[in-house]
PDB file of C-alpha atoms in Angstrom:
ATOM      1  CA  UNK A   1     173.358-125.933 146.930  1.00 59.00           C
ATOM      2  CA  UNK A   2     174.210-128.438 144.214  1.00 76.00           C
ATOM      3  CA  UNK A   3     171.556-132.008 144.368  1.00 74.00           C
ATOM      4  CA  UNK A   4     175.036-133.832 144.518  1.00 79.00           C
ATOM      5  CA  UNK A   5     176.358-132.113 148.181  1.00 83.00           C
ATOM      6  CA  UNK A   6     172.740-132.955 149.288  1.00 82.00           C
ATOM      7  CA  UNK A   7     172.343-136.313 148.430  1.00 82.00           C
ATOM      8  CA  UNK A   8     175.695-137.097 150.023  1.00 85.00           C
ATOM      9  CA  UNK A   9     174.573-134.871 153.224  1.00 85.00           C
ATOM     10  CA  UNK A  10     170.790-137.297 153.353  1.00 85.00           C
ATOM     11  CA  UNK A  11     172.872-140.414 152.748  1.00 86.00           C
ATOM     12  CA  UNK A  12     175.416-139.772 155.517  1.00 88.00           C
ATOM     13  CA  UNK A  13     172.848-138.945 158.162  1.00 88.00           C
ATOM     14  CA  UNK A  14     170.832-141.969 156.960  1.00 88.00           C
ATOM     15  CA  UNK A  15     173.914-144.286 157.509  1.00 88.00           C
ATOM     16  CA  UNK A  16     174.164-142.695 161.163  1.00 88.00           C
ATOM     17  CA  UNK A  17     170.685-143.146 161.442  1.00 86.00           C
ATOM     18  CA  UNK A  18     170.667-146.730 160.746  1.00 84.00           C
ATOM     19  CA  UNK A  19     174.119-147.268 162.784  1.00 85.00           C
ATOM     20  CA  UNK A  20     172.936-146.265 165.468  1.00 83.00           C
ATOM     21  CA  UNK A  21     169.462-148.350 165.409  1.00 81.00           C
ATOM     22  CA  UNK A  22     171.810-151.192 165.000  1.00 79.00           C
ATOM     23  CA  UNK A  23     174.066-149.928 167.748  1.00 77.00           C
ATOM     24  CA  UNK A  24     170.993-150.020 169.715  1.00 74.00           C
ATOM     25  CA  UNK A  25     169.740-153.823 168.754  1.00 71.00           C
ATOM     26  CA  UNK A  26     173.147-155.298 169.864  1.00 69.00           C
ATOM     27  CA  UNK A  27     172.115-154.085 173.245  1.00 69.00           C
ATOM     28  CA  UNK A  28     168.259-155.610 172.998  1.00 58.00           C
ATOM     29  CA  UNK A  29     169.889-159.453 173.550  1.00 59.00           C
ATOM     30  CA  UNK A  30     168.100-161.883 175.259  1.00 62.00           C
ATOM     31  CA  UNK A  31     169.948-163.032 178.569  1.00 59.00           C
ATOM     32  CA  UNK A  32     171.842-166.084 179.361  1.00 57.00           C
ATOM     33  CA  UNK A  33     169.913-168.759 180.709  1.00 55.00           C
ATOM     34  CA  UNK A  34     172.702-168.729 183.370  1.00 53.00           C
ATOM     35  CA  UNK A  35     171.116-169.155 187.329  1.00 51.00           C
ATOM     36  CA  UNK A  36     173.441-169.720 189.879  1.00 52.00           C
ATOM     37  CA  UNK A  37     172.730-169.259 193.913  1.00 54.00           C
ATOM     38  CA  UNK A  38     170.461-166.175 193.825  1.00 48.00           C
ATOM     39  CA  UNK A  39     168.350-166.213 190.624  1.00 49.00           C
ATOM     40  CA  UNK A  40     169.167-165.755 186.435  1.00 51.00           C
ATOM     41  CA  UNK A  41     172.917-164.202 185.923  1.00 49.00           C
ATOM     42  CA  UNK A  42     175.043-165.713 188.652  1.00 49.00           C
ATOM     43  CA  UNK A  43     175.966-165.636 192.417  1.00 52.00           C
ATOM     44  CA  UNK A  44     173.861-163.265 194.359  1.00 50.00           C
ATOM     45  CA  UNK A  45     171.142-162.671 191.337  1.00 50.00           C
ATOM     46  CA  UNK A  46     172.248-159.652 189.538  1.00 51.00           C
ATOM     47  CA  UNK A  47     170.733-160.991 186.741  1.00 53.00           C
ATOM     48  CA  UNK A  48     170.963-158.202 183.743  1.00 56.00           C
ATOM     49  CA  UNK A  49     171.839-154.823 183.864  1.00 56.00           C
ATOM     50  CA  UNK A  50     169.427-152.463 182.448  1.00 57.00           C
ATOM     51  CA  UNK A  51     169.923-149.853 180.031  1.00 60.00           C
ATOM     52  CA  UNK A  52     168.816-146.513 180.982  1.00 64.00           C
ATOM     53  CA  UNK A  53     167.763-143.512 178.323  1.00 65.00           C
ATOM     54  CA  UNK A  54     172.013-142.641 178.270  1.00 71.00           C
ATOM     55  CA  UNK A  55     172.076-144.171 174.524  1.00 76.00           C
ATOM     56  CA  UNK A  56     168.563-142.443 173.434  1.00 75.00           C
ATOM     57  CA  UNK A  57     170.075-139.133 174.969  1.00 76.00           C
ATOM     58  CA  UNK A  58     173.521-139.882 172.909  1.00 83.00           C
ATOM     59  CA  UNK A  59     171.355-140.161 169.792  1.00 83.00           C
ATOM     60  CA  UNK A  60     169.467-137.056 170.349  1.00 83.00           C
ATOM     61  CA  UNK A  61     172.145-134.981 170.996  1.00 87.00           C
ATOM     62  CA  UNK A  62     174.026-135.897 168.054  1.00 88.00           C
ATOM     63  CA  UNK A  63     171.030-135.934 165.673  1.00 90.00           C
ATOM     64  CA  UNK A  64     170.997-132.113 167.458  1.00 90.00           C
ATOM     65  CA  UNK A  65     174.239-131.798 166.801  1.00 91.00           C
ATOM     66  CA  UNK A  66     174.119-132.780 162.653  1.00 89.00           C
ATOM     67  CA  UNK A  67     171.668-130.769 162.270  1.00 89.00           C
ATOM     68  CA  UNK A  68     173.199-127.586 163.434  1.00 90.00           C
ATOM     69  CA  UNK A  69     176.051-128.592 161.290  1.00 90.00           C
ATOM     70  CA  UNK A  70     173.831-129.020 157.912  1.00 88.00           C
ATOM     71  CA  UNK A  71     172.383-125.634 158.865  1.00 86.00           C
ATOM     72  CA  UNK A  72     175.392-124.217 159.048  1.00 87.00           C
ATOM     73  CA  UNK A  73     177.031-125.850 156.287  1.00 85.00           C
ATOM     74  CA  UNK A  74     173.894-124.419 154.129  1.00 83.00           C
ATOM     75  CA  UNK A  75     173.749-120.771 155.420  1.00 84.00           C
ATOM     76  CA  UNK A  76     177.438-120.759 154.895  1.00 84.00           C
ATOM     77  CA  UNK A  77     177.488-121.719 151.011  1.00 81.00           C
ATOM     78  CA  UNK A  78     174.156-119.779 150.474  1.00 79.00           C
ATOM     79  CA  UNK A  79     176.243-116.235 151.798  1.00 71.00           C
ATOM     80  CA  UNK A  80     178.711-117.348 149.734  1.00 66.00           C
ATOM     81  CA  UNK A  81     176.562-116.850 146.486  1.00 61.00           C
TER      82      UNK A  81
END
């Protein structure tokens, strides 16, 4: 495989990479100082919503997922030679 195809492949899963840690730190804000009738967030204190491991699992599945396709991508061009 030429250093050029590989480099792209490393910078593309980088940007992902760092995408999705951003992604993720949108998500990490602190709440509103809000508290109405029931605690912090408003009438009845539902305060904030948390975040279950759904993103992590996204992430995981699609680092899974890019990684199958590099493999593939490289056992395809190395048959090819």
């Amino acid at each position: 495989m030429k250093m050029k195809s590989i480099i792209k492949i490393v910078s593309k899963v980088i940007f992902i990479v760092l995408l999705a840690i951003a992604a993720e730190t949108a998500y990490a804000q602190p709440g509103g100082g809000g508290g109405g009738p029931g605690g912090s967030g408003g009438p009845g204190g539902t305060g904030n919503i948390p975040m279950d491991g759904g993103i992590g699992a996204f992430l995981i599945a699609g680092a899974a997922f890019g990684a199958k396709k590099i493999h593939s991508h490289y056992k395809k061009n190395k048959e090819l030679k």
